[in-house]
Coordinates of C-alpha atoms in Angstrom, one line a residue:
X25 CA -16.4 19.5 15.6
X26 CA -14.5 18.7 18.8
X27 CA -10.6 19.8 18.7
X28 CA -9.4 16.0 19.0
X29 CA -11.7 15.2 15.8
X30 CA -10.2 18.2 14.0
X31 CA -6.7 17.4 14.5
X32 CA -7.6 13.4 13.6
X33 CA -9.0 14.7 10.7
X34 CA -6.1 16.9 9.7
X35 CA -3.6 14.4 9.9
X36 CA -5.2 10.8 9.5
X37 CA -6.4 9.0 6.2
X38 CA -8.4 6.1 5.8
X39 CA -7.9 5.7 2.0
X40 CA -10.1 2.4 2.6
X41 CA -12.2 2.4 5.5
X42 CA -12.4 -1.3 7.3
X43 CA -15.2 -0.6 10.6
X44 CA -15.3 -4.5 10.8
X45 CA -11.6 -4.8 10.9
X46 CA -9.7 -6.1 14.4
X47 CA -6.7 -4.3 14.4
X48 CA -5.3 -0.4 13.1
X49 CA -1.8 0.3 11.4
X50 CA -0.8 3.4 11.8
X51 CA 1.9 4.5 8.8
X52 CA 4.5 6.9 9.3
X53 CA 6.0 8.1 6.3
X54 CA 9.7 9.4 5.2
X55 CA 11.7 12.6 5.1
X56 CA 9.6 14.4 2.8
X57 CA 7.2 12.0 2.4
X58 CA 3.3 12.1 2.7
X59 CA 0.3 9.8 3.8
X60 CA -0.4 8.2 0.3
X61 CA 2.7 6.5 -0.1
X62 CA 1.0 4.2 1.8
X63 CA -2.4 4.2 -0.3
X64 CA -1.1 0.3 -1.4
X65 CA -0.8 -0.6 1.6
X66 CA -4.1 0.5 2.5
X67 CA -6.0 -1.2 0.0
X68 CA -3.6 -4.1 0.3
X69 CA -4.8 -5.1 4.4
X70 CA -8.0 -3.7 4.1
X71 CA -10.3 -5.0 5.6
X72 CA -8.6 -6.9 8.1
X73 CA -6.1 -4.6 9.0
X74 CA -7.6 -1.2 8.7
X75 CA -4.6 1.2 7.8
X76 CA -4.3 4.8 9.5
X77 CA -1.5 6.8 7.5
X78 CA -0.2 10.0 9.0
X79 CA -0.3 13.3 6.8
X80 CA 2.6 15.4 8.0
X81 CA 2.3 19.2 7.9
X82 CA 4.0 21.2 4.8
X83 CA 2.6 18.5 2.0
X84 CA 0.1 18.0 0.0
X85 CA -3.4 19.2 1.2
X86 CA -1.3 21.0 4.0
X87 CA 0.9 22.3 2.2
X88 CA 0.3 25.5 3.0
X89 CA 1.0 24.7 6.9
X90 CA 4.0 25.3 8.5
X91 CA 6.3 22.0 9.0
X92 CA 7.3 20.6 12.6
X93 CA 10.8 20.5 12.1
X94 CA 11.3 18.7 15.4
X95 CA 10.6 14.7 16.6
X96 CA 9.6 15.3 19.4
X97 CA 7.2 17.6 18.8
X98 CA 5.8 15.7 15.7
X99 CA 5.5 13.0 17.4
X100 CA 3.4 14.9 20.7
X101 CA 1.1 16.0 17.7
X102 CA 0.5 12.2 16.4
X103 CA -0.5 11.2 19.6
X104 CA -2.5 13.9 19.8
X105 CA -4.2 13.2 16.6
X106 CA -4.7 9.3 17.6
X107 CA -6.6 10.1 21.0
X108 CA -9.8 8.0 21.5
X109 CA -8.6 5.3 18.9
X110 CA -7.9 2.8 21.3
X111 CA -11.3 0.8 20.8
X112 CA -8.7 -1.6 19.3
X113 CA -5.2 -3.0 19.2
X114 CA -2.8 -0.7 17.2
X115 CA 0.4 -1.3 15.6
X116 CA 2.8 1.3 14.1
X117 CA 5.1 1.4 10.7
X118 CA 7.7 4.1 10.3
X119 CA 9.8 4.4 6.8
X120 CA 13.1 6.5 7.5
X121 CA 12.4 9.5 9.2
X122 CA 8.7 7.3 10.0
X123 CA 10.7 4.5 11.7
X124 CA 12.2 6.7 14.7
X125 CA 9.2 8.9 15.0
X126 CA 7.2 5.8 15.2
X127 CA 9.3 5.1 17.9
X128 CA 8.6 8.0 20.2
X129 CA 5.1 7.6 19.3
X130 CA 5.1 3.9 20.7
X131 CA 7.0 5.6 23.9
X132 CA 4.3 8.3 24.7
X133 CA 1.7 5.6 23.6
X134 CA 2.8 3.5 26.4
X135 CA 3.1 6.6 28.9
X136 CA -0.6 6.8 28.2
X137 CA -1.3 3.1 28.7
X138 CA -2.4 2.8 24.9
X139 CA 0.3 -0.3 24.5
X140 CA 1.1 -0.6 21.1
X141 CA 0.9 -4.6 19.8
X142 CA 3.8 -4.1 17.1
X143 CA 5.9 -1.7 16.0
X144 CA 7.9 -2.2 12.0
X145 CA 11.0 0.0 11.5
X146 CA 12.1 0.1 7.9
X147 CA 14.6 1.6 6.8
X148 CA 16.3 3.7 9.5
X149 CA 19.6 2.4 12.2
X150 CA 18.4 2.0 15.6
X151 CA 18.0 5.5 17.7
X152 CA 21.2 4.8 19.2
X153 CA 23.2 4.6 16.3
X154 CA 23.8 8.8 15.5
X155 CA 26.1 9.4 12.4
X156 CA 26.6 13.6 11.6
X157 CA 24.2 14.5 9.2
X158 CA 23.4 17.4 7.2
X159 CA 21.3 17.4 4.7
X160 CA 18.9 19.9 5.9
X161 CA 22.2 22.9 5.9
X162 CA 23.1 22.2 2.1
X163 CA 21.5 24.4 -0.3
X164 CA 18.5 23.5 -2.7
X165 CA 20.8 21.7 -5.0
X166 CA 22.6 19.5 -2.0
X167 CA 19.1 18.4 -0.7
X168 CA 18.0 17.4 -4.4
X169 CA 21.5 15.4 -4.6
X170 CA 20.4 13.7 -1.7
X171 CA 16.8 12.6 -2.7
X172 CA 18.6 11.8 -6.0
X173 CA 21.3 9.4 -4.1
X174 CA 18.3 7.9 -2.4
X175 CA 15.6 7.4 -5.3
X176 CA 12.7 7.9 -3.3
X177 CA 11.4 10.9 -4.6
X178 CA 9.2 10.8 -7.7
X179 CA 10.9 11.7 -11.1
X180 CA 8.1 13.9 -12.0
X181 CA 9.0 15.9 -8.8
X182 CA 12.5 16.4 -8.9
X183 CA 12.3 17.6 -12.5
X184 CA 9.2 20.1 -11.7
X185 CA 10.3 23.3 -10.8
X186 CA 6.7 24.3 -9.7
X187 CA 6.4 21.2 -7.3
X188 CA 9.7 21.4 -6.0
X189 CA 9.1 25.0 -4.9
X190 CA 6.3 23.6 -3.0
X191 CA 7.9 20.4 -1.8
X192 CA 11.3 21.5 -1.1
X193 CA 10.6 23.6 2.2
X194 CA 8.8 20.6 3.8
X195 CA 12.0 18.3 3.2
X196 CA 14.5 20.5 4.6
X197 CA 12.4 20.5 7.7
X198 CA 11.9 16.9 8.1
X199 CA 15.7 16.4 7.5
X200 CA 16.3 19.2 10.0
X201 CA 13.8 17.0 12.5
X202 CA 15.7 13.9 12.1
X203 CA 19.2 15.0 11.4
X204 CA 18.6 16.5 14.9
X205 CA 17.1 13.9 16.7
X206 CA 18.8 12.5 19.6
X207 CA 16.9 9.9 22.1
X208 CA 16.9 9.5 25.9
X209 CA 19.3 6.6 26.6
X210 CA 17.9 3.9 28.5
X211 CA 14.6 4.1 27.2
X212 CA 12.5 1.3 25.7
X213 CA 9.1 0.4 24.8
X214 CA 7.3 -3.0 25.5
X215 CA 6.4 -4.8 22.5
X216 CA 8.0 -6.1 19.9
X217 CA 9.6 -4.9 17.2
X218 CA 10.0 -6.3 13.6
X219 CA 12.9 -4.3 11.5
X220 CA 13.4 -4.2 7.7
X221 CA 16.5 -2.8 5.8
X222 CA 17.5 -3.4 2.9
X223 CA 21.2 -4.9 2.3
X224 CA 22.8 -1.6 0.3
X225 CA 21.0 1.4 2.1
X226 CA 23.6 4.3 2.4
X227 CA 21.4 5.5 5.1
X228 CA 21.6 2.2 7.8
X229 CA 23.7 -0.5 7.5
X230 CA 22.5 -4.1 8.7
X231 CA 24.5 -3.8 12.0
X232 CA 22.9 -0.2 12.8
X233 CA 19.3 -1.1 12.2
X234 CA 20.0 -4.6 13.9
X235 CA 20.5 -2.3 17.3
X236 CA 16.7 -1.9 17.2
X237 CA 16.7 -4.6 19.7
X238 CA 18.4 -2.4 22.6
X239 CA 15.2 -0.3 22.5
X240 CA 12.6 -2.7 23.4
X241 CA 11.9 -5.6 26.5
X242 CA 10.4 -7.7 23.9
X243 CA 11.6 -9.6 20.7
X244 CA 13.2 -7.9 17.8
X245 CA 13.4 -9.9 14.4
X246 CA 14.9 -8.3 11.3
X247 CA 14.5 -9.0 8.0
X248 CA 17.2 -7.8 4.8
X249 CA 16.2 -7.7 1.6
X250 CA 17.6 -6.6 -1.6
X251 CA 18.1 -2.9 -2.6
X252 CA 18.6 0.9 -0.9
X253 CA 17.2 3.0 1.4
X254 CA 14.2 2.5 -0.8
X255 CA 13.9 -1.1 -1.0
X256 CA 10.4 -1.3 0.0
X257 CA 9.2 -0.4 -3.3
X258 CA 10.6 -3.9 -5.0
X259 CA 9.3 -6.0 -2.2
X260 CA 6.1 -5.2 -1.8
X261 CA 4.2 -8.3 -1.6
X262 CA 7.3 -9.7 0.5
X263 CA 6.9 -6.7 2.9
X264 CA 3.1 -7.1 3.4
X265 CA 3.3 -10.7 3.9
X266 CA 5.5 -9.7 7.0
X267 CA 2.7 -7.5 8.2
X268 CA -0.1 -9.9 7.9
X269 CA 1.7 -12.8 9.5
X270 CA 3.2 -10.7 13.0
X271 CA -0.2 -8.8 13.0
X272 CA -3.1 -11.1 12.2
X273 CA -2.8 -13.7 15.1
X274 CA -3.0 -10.9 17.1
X275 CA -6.4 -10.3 15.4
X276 CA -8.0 -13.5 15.7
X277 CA -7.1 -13.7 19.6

Protein backbone atom coordinates (compact mmCIF):
# COMPACT_ATOMS: atom_id res chain seq x y z
CA UNK A 1 0.00 0.00 0.00
CA UNK A 2 1.33 3.38 -1.30
CA UNK A 3 1.69 6.16 1.52
CA UNK A 4 -1.07 8.42 -0.19
CA UNK A 5 -3.59 5.36 -0.09
CA UNK A 6 -2.69 4.76 3.59
CA UNK A 7 -3.23 8.20 4.73
CA UNK A 8 -6.81 8.28 2.42
CA UNK A 9 -7.51 5.39 4.13
CA UNK A 10 -6.85 6.54 7.63
CA UNK A 11 -8.83 9.56 7.36
CA UNK A 12 -11.65 9.11 4.64
CA UNK A 13 -15.07 7.17 4.84
CA UNK A 14 -17.24 6.15 2.25
CA UNK A 15 -20.13 4.98 4.53
CA UNK A 16 -21.99 4.50 0.96
CA UNK A 17 -19.87 4.11 -1.90
CA UNK A 18 -21.38 5.82 -5.23
CA UNK A 19 -18.43 4.88 -8.34
CA UNK A 20 -21.22 6.05 -10.75
CA UNK A 21 -21.73 9.29 -8.98
CA UNK A 22 -20.55 12.94 -10.76
CA UNK A 23 -19.48 14.79 -8.00
CA UNK A 24 -17.55 14.19 -4.17
CA UNK A 25 -18.54 16.12 -0.89
CA UNK A 26 -16.01 16.12 1.23
CA UNK A 27 -17.48 16.69 5.18
CA UNK A 28 -15.62 18.32 7.76
CA UNK A 29 -16.85 17.77 11.09
CA UNK A 30 -16.97 19.94 14.51
CA UNK A 31 -14.82 20.53 17.55
CA UNK A 32 -14.77 17.20 18.88
CA UNK A 33 -16.66 15.73 16.31
CA UNK A 34 -15.98 12.58 14.09
CA UNK A 35 -16.70 11.34 10.37
CA UNK A 36 -20.12 9.61 11.16
CA UNK A 37 -21.90 12.55 12.07
CA UNK A 38 -22.20 12.72 8.63
CA UNK A 39 -23.31 8.92 7.99
CA UNK A 40 -27.03 10.70 7.07
CA UNK A 41 -25.76 12.63 4.86
CA UNK A 42 -23.97 9.95 3.21
CA UNK A 43 -26.77 7.71 2.66
CA UNK A 44 -28.94 10.76 2.04
CA UNK A 45 -26.91 12.00 -1.56
CA UNK A 46 -25.74 8.75 -2.35
CA UNK A 47 -25.48 7.92 -5.24
CA UNK A 48 -25.40 11.09 -6.88
CA UNK A 49 -23.30 12.92 -4.70
CA UNK A 50 -20.87 10.52 -3.37
CA UNK A 51 -19.95 11.73 0.26
CA UNK A 52 -16.18 11.74 1.59
CA UNK A 53 -16.25 12.52 5.46
CA UNK A 54 -13.06 13.34 7.18
CA UNK A 55 -12.01 11.18 10.45
CA UNK A 56 -9.95 13.49 12.54
CA UNK A 57 -7.18 12.05 14.67
CA UNK A 58 -7.90 11.36 18.58
CA UNK A 59 -11.55 9.74 17.84
CA UNK A 60 -13.08 6.85 17.36
CA UNK A 61 -10.99 4.18 15.48
CA UNK A 62 -8.04 6.68 16.08
CA UNK A 63 -8.43 7.26 19.04
CA UNK A 64 -5.48 6.14 20.12
CA UNK A 65 -3.60 8.83 17.73
CA UNK A 66 -2.38 11.91 18.83
CA UNK A 67 -4.67 15.04 17.90
CA UNK A 68 -3.44 17.93 15.50
CA UNK A 69 -4.20 20.67 17.60
CA UNK A 70 -3.44 23.17 14.94
CA UNK A 71 -5.57 24.39 11.43
CA UNK A 72 -3.17 24.65 9.59
CA UNK A 73 -1.65 21.68 9.97
CA UNK A 74 -4.97 19.62 9.90
CA UNK A 75 -5.75 21.07 7.15
CA UNK A 76 -1.99 20.16 5.21
CA UNK A 77 -2.89 16.55 6.31
CA UNK A 78 -6.57 16.61 4.51
CA UNK A 79 -5.10 17.60 1.50
CA UNK A 80 -2.77 15.24 1.85
CA UNK A 81 -5.21 12.51 2.37
CA UNK A 82 -7.50 13.79 -0.78
CA UNK A 83 -4.42 13.58 -3.40
CA UNK A 84 -5.34 11.84 -6.66
CA UNK A 85 -9.16 12.36 -6.03
CA UNK A 86 -9.57 14.91 -8.56
CA UNK A 87 -11.03 12.45 -11.30
CA UNK A 88 -14.03 14.65 -10.47
CA UNK A 89 -15.49 17.94 -9.25
CA UNK A 90 -15.31 18.26 -5.36
CA UNK A 91 -17.12 20.35 -3.05
CA UNK A 92 -16.44 20.87 0.70
CA UNK A 93 -18.87 21.16 4.02
CA UNK A 94 -17.32 22.26 7.28
CA UNK A 95 -19.58 22.28 10.65
CA UNK A 96 -17.90 24.77 13.29
CA UNK A 97 -14.46 24.03 13.70
CA UNK A 98 -15.22 21.96 9.94
CA UNK A 99 -16.39 25.29 8.35
CA UNK A 100 -12.91 27.21 8.71
CA UNK A 101 -10.79 24.21 8.17
CA UNK A 102 -12.73 23.64 5.10
CA UNK A 103 -11.68 26.85 4.29
CA UNK A 104 -7.94 26.41 4.27
CA UNK A 105 -8.46 23.20 2.60
CA UNK A 106 -10.33 25.03 -0.37
CA UNK A 107 -7.10 27.60 -0.20
CA UNK A 108 -4.37 24.86 -0.64
CA UNK A 109 -6.85 23.05 -2.98
CA UNK A 110 -6.65 25.92 -5.19
CA UNK A 111 -2.78 26.39 -4.69
CA UNK A 112 -2.68 22.88 -6.18
CA UNK A 113 -5.06 23.68 -9.14
CA UNK A 114 -7.69 21.09 -7.63
CA UNK A 115 -10.49 24.14 -7.72
CA UNK A 116 -13.06 23.25 -5.46
CA UNK A 117 -16.89 23.69 -7.22
CA UNK A 118 -18.53 24.76 -3.68
CA UNK A 119 -17.72 25.21 -0.49
CA UNK A 120 -20.89 25.16 2.59
CA UNK A 121 -19.90 26.85 5.91
CA UNK A 122 -22.31 26.03 8.75
CA UNK A 123 -22.18 27.15 11.70
CA UNK A 124 -18.94 29.16 12.26
CA UNK A 125 -18.42 33.57 11.72
CA UNK A 126 -16.41 34.22 8.83
CA UNK A 127 -12.41 33.84 9.39
CA UNK A 128 -12.20 37.39 9.90
CA UNK A 129 -14.45 37.75 12.54
CA UNK A 130 -11.93 36.57 15.83
CA UNK A 131 -13.79 36.84 19.27
CA UNK A 132 -11.20 35.65 22.52
CA UNK A 133 -11.84 32.28 23.18
CA UNK A 134 -10.92 29.77 25.65
CA UNK A 135 -12.39 26.82 25.92
CA UNK A 136 -9.51 24.58 25.40
CA UNK A 137 -7.60 26.47 29.00
CA UNK A 138 -10.72 25.64 31.25
CA UNK A 139 -10.52 22.51 33.11
CA UNK A 140 -12.50 19.20 32.36
CA UNK A 141 -15.57 20.57 33.93
CA UNK A 142 -15.40 24.11 31.87
CA UNK A 143 -15.02 22.14 28.48
CA UNK A 144 -18.11 19.82 29.43
CA UNK A 145 -20.05 23.22 30.36
CA UNK A 146 -19.28 24.26 27.01
CA UNK A 147 -20.47 21.14 24.92
CA UNK A 148 -23.39 21.27 27.44
CA UNK A 149 -24.24 25.20 26.36
CA UNK A 150 -23.92 23.96 22.81
CA UNK A 151 -25.92 20.54 22.73
CA UNK A 152 -23.98 18.93 20.27
CA UNK A 153 -22.50 16.31 22.11
CA UNK A 154 -24.35 13.05 22.70
CA UNK A 155 -26.07 12.58 26.13
CA UNK A 156 -24.79 9.20 26.41
CA UNK A 157 -21.28 10.81 26.16
CA UNK A 158 -21.30 13.55 28.46
CA UNK A 159 -22.78 11.28 31.16
CA UNK A 160 -20.05 8.27 30.51
CA UNK A 161 -17.22 8.66 32.49
CA UNK A 162 -15.37 5.88 30.42
CA UNK A 163 -16.09 7.74 26.97
CA UNK A 164 -15.40 11.02 28.19
CA UNK A 165 -11.91 9.86 29.35
CA UNK A 166 -11.40 8.89 25.86
CA UNK A 167 -13.23 11.74 24.14
CA UNK A 168 -12.21 14.58 26.31
CA UNK A 169 -8.38 14.89 25.16
CA UNK A 170 -9.38 15.08 21.50
CA UNK A 171 -11.85 18.16 22.22
CA UNK A 172 -9.58 20.23 24.11
CA UNK A 173 -7.32 19.88 21.09
CA UNK A 174 -9.62 20.72 18.46
CA UNK A 175 -10.79 23.78 20.63
CA UNK A 176 -7.11 24.61 21.14
CA UNK A 177 -6.88 24.36 16.98
CA UNK A 178 -9.65 26.72 16.42
CA UNK A 179 -9.51 28.96 19.39
CA UNK A 180 -6.09 29.62 17.90
CA UNK A 181 -6.64 30.07 14.49
CA UNK A 182 -5.99 33.23 12.93
CA UNK A 183 -6.04 33.62 8.84
CA UNK A 184 -3.93 35.52 6.36
CA UNK A 185 -5.80 38.74 5.53
CA UNK A 186 -6.44 39.30 2.10
CA UNK A 187 -6.79 35.85 1.16
CA UNK A 188 -9.71 34.29 -0.80
CA UNK A 189 -10.65 31.30 -2.71
CA UNK A 190 -12.50 31.26 -6.11
CA UNK A 191 -15.79 29.66 -5.91
CA UNK A 192 -18.56 30.17 -4.25
CA UNK A 193 -19.61 29.85 -1.02
CA UNK A 194 -23.15 28.95 0.46
CA UNK A 195 -23.29 29.72 4.48
CA UNK A 196 -25.72 28.37 7.03
CA UNK A 197 -26.25 29.57 10.62
CA UNK A 198 -28.70 29.26 12.58
CA UNK A 199 -30.58 32.47 14.11
CA UNK A 200 -29.63 31.87 18.07
CA UNK A 201 -25.99 30.30 17.81
CA UNK A 202 -23.93 31.73 20.81
CA UNK A 203 -21.02 30.80 18.68
CA UNK A 204 -21.72 33.22 15.32
CA UNK A 205 -24.10 35.68 14.98
CA UNK A 206 -25.91 36.28 11.47
CA UNK A 207 -23.67 39.47 10.84
CA UNK A 208 -20.29 37.42 11.62
CA UNK A 209 -21.07 34.37 9.43
CA UNK A 210 -22.61 36.79 6.80
CA UNK A 211 -18.69 38.11 6.39
CA UNK A 212 -18.11 34.85 4.61
CA UNK A 213 -18.45 36.79 1.62
CA UNK A 214 -15.06 38.84 2.09
CA UNK A 215 -13.24 35.55 1.67
CA UNK A 216 -14.22 34.57 -1.77
CA UNK A 217 -14.23 36.29 -5.73
CA UNK A 218 -17.42 34.49 -6.23
CA UNK A 219 -21.01 34.61 -4.82
CA UNK A 220 -21.80 34.02 -1.24
CA UNK A 221 -25.53 33.18 -0.31
CA UNK A 222 -26.59 32.54 3.32
CA UNK A 223 -29.27 30.84 4.62
CA UNK A 224 -30.70 31.23 8.62
CA UNK A 225 -32.67 28.84 10.09
CA UNK A 226 -34.13 28.21 13.36
CA UNK A 227 -32.01 27.01 16.39
CA UNK A 228 -28.16 27.03 17.94
CA UNK A 229 -24.89 26.34 17.10
CA UNK A 230 -26.48 23.01 16.45
CA UNK A 231 -29.23 23.74 14.22
CA UNK A 232 -28.39 21.37 11.61
CA UNK A 233 -29.79 18.60 13.41
CA UNK A 234 -33.65 19.97 13.19
CA UNK A 235 -33.26 20.86 9.56
CA UNK A 236 -32.10 18.12 7.97
CA UNK A 237 -34.06 17.64 4.96
CA UNK A 238 -34.01 21.61 4.65
CA UNK A 239 -30.16 21.48 4.83
CA UNK A 240 -29.77 18.71 2.10
CA UNK A 241 -32.17 20.18 -0.12
CA UNK A 242 -29.58 23.17 -0.14
CA UNK A 243 -26.92 20.70 -1.13
CA UNK A 244 -28.56 18.97 -3.93
CA UNK A 245 -29.86 22.08 -5.54
CA UNK A 246 -26.15 24.33 -5.60
CA UNK A 247 -24.40 20.96 -6.26
CA UNK A 248 -26.35 18.87 -8.75
CA UNK A 249 -26.44 21.27 -11.85
CA UNK A 250 -23.02 21.22 -11.48
CA UNK A 251 -23.32 17.38 -11.97
CA UNK A 252 -25.36 17.22 -15.00
CA UNK A 253 -23.00 19.84 -16.84
Amino acid sequence: MTSIAADAEAWIRRYEKSPDSALRLVCLPYAGGSASYFFPVAKALAPSIEVLAIQYPGRQDRHREPCIDDIGKLADAVVGALEGLDDKPLALFGHSMGATLSYEVALRLEKRKVMPVRLFVSGRRAPSRVREESVHQRDDAGVLEELRMLNGTNGEVLENEELLRMALPAIRGDYRAIESYRCEPGRRISCPITALTGDADPRASVDEVRDWEKHTTAEMDLTVLSGGHFFLNDHVPQVLKIISERLLPVTRS
